[in-house]
Short mmCIF file of C-alpha atoms in Angstrom, two decimals:
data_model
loop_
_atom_site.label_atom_id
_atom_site.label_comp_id
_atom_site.label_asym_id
_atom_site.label_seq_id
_atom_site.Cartn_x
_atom_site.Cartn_y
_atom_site.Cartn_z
CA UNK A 1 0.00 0.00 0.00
CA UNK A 2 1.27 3.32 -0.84
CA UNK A 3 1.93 5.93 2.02
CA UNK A 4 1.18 9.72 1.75
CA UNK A 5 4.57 10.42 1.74
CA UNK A 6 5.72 7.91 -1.11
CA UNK A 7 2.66 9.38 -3.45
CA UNK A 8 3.45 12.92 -2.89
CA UNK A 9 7.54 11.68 -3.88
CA UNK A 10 6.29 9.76 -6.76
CA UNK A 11 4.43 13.29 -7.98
CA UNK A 12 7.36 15.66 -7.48
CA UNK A 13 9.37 13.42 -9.61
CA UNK A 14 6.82 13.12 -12.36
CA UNK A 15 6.61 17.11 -12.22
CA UNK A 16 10.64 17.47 -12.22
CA UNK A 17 11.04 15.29 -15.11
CA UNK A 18 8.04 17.20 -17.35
CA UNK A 19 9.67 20.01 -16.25
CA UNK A 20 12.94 18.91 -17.27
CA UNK A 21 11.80 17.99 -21.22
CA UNK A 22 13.99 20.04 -23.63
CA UNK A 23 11.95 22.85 -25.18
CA UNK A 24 10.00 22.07 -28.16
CA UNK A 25 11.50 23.34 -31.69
CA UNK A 26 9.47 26.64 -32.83
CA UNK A 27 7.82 25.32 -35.94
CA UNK A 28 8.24 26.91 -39.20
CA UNK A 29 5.22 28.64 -38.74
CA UNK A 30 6.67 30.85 -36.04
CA UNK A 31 9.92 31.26 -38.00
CA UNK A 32 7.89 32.90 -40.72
CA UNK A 33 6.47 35.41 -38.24
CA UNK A 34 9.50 35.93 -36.83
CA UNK A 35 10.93 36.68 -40.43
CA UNK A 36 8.18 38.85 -41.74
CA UNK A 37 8.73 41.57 -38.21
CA UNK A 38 12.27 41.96 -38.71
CA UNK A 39 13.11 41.08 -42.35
CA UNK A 40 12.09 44.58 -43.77
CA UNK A 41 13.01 43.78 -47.51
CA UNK A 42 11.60 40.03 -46.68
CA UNK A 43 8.33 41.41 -45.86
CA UNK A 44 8.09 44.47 -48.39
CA UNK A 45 9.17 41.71 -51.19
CA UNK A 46 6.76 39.52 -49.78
CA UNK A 47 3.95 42.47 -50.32
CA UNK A 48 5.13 43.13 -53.66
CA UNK A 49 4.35 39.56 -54.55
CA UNK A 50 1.01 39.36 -53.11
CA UNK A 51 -0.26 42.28 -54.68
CA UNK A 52 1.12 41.91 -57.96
CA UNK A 53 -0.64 38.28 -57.93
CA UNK A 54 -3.98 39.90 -56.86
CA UNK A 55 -3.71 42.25 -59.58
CA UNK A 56 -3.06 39.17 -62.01
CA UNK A 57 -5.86 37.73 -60.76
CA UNK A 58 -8.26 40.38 -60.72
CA UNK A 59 -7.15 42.19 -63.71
CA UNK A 60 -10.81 42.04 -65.10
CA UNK A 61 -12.45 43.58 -62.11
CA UNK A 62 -9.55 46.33 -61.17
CA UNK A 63 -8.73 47.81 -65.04
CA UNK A 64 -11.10 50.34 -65.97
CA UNK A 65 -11.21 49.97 -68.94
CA UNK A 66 -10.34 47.50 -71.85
CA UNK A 67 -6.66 47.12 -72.75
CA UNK A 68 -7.22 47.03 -76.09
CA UNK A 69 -10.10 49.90 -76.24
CA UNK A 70 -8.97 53.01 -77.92
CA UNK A 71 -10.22 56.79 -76.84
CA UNK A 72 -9.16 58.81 -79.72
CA UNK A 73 -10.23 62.21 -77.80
CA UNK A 74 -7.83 61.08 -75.44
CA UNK A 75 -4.60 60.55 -77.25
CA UNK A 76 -1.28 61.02 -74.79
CA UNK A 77 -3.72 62.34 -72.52
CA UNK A 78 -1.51 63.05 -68.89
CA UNK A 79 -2.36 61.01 -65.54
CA UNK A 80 -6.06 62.36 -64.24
CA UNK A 81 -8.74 60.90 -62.36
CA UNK A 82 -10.14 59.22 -65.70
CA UNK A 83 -7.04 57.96 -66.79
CA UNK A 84 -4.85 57.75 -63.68
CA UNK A 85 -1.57 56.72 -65.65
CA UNK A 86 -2.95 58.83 -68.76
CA UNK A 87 -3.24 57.47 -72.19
CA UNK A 88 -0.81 56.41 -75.49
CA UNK A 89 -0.54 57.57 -78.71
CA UNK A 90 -3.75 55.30 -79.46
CA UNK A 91 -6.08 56.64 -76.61
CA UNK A 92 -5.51 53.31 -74.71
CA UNK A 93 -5.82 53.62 -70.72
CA UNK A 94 -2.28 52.76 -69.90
CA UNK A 95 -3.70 51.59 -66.14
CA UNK A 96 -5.61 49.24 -67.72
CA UNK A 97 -2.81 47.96 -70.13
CA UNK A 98 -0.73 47.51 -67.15
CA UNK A 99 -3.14 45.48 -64.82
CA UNK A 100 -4.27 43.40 -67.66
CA UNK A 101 -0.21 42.81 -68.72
CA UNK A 102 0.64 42.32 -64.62
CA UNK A 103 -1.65 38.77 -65.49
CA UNK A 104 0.55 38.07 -68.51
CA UNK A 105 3.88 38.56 -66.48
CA UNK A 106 2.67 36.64 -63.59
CA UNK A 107 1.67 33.65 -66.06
CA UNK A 108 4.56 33.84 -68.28
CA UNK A 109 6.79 33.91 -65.29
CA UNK A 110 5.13 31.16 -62.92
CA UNK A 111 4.35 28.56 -65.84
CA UNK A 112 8.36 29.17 -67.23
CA UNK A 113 9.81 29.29 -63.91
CA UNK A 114 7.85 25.72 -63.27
CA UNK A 115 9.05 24.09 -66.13
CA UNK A 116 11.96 25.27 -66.23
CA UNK A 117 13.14 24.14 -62.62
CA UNK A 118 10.80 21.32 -62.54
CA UNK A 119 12.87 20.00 -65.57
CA UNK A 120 16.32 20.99 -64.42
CA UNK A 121 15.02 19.22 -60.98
CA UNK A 122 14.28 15.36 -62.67
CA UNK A 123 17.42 15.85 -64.27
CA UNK A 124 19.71 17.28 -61.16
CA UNK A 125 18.33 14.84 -59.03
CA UNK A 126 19.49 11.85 -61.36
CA UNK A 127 22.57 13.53 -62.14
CA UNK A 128 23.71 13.97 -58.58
CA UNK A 129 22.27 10.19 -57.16
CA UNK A 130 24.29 8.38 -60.07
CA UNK A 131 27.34 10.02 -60.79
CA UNK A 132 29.83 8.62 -62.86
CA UNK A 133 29.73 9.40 -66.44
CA UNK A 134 25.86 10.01 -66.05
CA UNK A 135 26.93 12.97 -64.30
CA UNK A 136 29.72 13.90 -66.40
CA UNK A 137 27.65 14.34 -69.74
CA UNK A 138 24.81 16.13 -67.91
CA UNK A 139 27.40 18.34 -66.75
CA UNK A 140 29.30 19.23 -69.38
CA UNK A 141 26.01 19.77 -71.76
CA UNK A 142 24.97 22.26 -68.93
CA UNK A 143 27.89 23.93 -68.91
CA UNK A 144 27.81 24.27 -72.75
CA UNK A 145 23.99 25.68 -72.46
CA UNK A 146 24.84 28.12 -69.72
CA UNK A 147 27.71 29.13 -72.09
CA UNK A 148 25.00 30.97 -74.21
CA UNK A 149 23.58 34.50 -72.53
CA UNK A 150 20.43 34.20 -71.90
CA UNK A 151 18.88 36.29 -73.57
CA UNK A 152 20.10 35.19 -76.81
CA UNK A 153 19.15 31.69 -76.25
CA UNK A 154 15.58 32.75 -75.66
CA UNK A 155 15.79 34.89 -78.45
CA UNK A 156 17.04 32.18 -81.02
CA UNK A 157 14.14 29.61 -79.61
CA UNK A 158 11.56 32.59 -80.16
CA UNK A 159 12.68 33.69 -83.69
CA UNK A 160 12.96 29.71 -84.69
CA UNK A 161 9.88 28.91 -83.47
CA UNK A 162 7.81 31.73 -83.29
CA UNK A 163 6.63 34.16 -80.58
CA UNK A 164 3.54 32.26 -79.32
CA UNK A 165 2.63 32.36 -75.47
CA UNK A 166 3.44 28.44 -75.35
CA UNK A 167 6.79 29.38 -77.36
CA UNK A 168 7.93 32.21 -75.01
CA UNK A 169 7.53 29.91 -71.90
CA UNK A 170 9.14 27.44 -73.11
CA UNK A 171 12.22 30.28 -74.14
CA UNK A 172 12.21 31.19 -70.81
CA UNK A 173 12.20 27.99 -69.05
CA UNK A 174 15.05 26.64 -71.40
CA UNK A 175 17.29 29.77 -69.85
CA UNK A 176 16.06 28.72 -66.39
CA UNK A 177 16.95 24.65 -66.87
CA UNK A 178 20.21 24.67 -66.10
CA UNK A 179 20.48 26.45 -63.09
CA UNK A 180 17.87 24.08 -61.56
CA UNK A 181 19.73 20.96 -62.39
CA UNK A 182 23.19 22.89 -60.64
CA UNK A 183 20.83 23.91 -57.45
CA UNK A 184 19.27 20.41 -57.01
CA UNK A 185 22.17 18.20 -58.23
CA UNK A 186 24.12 19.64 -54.86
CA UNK A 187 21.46 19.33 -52.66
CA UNK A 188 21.42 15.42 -54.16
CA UNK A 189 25.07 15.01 -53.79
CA UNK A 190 25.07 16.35 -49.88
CA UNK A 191 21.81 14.25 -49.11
CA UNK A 192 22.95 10.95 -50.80
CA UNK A 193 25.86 10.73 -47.91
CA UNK A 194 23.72 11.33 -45.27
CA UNK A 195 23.61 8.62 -42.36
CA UNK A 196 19.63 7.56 -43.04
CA UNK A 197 20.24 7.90 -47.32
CA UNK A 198 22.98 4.81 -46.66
CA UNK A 199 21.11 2.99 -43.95
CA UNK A 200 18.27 2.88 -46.81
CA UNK A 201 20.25 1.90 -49.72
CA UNK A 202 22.31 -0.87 -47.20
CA UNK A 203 18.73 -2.58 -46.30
CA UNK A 204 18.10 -3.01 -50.10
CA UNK A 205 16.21 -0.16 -51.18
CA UNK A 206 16.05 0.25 -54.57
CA UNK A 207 17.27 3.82 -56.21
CA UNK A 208 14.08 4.91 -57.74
CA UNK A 209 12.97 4.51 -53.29
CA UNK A 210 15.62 5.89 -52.22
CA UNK A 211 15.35 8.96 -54.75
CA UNK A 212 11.66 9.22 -54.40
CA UNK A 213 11.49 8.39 -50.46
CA UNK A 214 14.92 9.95 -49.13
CA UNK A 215 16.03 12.30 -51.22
CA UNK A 216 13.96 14.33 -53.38
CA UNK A 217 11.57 15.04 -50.15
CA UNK A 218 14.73 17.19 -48.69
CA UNK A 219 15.28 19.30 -52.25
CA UNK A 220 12.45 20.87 -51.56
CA UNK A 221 13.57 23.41 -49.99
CA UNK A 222 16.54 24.49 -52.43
CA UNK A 223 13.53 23.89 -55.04
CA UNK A 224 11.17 26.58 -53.67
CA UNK A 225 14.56 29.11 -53.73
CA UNK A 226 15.92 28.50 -57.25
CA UNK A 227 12.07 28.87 -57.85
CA UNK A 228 11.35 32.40 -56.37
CA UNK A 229 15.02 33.67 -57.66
CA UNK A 230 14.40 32.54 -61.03
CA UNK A 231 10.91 34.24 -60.88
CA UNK A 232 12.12 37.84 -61.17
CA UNK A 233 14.72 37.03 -63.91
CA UNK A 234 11.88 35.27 -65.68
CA UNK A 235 9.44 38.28 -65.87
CA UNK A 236 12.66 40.88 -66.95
CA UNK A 237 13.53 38.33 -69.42
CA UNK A 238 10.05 38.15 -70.94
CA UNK A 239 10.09 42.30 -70.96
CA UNK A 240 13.81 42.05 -72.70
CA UNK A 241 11.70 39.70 -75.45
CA UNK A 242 9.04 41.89 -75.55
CA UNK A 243 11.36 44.80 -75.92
CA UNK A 244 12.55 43.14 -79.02
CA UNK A 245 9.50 42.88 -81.00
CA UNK A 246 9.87 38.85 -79.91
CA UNK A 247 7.72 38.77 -76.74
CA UNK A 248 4.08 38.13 -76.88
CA UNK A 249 2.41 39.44 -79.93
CA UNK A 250 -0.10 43.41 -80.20
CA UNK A 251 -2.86 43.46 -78.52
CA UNK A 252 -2.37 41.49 -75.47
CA UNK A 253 -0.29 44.00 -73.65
CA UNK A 254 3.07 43.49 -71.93
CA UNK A 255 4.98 45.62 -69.74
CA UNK A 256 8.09 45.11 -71.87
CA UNK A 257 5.76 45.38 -75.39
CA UNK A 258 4.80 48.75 -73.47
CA UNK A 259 8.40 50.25 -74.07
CA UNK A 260 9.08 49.33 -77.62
CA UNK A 261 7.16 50.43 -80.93
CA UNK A 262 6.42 54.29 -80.77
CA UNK A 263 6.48 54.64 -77.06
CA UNK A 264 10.21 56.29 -77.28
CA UNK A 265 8.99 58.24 -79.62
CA UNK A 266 6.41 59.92 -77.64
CA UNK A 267 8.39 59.75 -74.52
CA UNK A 268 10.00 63.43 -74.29
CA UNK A 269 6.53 64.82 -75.22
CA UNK A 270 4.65 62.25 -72.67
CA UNK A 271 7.05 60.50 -70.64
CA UNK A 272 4.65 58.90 -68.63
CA UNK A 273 3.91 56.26 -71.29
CA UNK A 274 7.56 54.63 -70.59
CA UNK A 275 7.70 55.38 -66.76
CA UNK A 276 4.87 53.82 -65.43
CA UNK A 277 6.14 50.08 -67.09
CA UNK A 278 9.49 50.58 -66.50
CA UNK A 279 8.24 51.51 -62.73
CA UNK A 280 6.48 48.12 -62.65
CA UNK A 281 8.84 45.84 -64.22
CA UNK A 282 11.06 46.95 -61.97
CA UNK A 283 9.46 46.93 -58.74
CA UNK A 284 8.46 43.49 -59.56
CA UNK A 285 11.53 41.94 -59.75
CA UNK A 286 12.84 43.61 -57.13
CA UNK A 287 9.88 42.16 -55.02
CA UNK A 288 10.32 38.98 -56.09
CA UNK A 289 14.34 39.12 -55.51
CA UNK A 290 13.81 40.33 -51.71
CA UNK A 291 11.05 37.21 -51.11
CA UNK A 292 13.54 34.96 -52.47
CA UNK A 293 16.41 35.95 -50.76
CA UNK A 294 14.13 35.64 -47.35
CA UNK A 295 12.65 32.69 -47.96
CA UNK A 296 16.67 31.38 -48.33
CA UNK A 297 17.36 32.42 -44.89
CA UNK A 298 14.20 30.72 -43.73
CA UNK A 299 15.33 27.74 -44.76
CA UNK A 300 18.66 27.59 -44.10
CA UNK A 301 18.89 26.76 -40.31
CA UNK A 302 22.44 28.47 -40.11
CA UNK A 303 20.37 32.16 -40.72
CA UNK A 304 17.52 31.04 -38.01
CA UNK A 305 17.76 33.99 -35.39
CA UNK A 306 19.95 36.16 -37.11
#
């Protein structure tokens, strides 16, 4: 039978070990919070990127007007409360020409970005697990593709094949490939000699398992950078195309489609034609390079509480 004294023991130890538990882990939840009060760019970029999605989205409900209508009482008109970024040489709202070519930018730059590093990913990730001479040709065709600026090599796939939406992303995605397979094939080789990757491959797992189960689970994380990096150089790249003549094709409007044709042409007389896209393109990226840049220290535990 149990005394008072032995119960009341038995309690004060089961209180002193509870309270001698180590503290749990904050979850990544909690490091984001952290992260967004006091990483200013972080957060601003962060903003950026939310709104500029928004505006993608809603393009249809925010623009006032149609991109491609044309007011030709309103030619060059300045910024007012009709027209708050004023008008081109054809009368066309340049607010509305801007959210409607936010949606194109946003698609064009998610759907190439995707590809792109989803690609580069399949191939990284075989290219680091195998090594050997698999590795060797993978890496020395990269290193011949990444030879060519990137620009040019988007502008060569675009001039061959034409300057179709489906043809620009895949431009951009083919400048975007071979970083993803440098980003993921070093995550592979670091995770492929950790202690619970061998334990797995010494039980008998097979290498598709061990690729599917072990490894590719923890490039996620170098995934979702190389992803939000490449996002930013996506959209400027599309603009550069654009720029060209090469981007997407009159009417659907583009930010960089915005600064060729005539627009330098009426510039000194109305220079807001030029400003207000340039202001956007570049503001964009910039947002999307501060979001990537935190969401790098987020996941690398060595910046955690920095």
């Amino acid at each position: 039978m149990t005394t008072p004294n032995e119960s009341t023991s038995a309690e004060e130890i089961r209180q002193n070990l509870i309270a001698a538990e180590p503290p749990r882990r904050p979850g990544m939840g909690k490091y984001m919070l952290y992260y967004f009060r006091h990483k200013l760019l972080g957060t601003v970029g962060l903003v950026i990127v939310i709104v500029m999605v928004l505006t993608a989205l809603l393009a249809d409900l925010i623009a006032p007007f149609a991109y491609q209508q044309q007011n030709y009482e309103d030619v060059l008109a300045a910024p007012n409360f009709t027209y708050l970024f004023g008008t081109d040489n054809f009368g066309r709202d340049i607010f509305s020409r801007i959210v409607h070519g936010a949606r194109i930018s946003m698609l064009v730059g998610f759907l190439s970005v995707l590809v792109g590093t989803g690609i580069g990913a399949v191939i990284g990730l075989i290219s680091g697990f195998f090594m050997g001479k698999v590795d060797a040709i993978v890496q020395r065709l990269v290193d011949m593709w990444m030879s060519f600026p990137d620009l040019i090599l988007a502008l060569t796939i675009v001039a061959v094949f034409g300057n179709t939406l489906p043809n620009v992303i895949l431009a951009i995605a083919a400048t975007i490939l071979p970083r993803g397979v440098r980003v993921i094939r070093s995550a592979t080789i670091a995770i492929r000699e950790m202690d619970y990757t061998m334990a797995a491959r010494s039980i008998g797992a097979s290498d598709i398992r061990t690729m599917m189960r072990h490894i590719m689970p923890n490039t996620v994380a170098p995934f979702l950078i190389i992803m939000s990096s490449m996002f930013g150089t996506a959209i400027l790249t599309e603009a550069g195309l654009s720029y060209l003549g090469l981007g997407i094709s009159e009417p659907t409007p583009s930010w960089g489609r915005m600064l060729t044709g005539q627009a330098a042409q009426y510039a000194p007389r109305a220079p807001w034609i030029i400003a207000f896209p340039g202001f956007f393109i570049t503001i964009t990226v910039m947002g999307f390079a501060f979001f990537g840049d935190a969401l790098r220290d987020l996941f690398d535990p060595r910046m955690r509480g920095r």
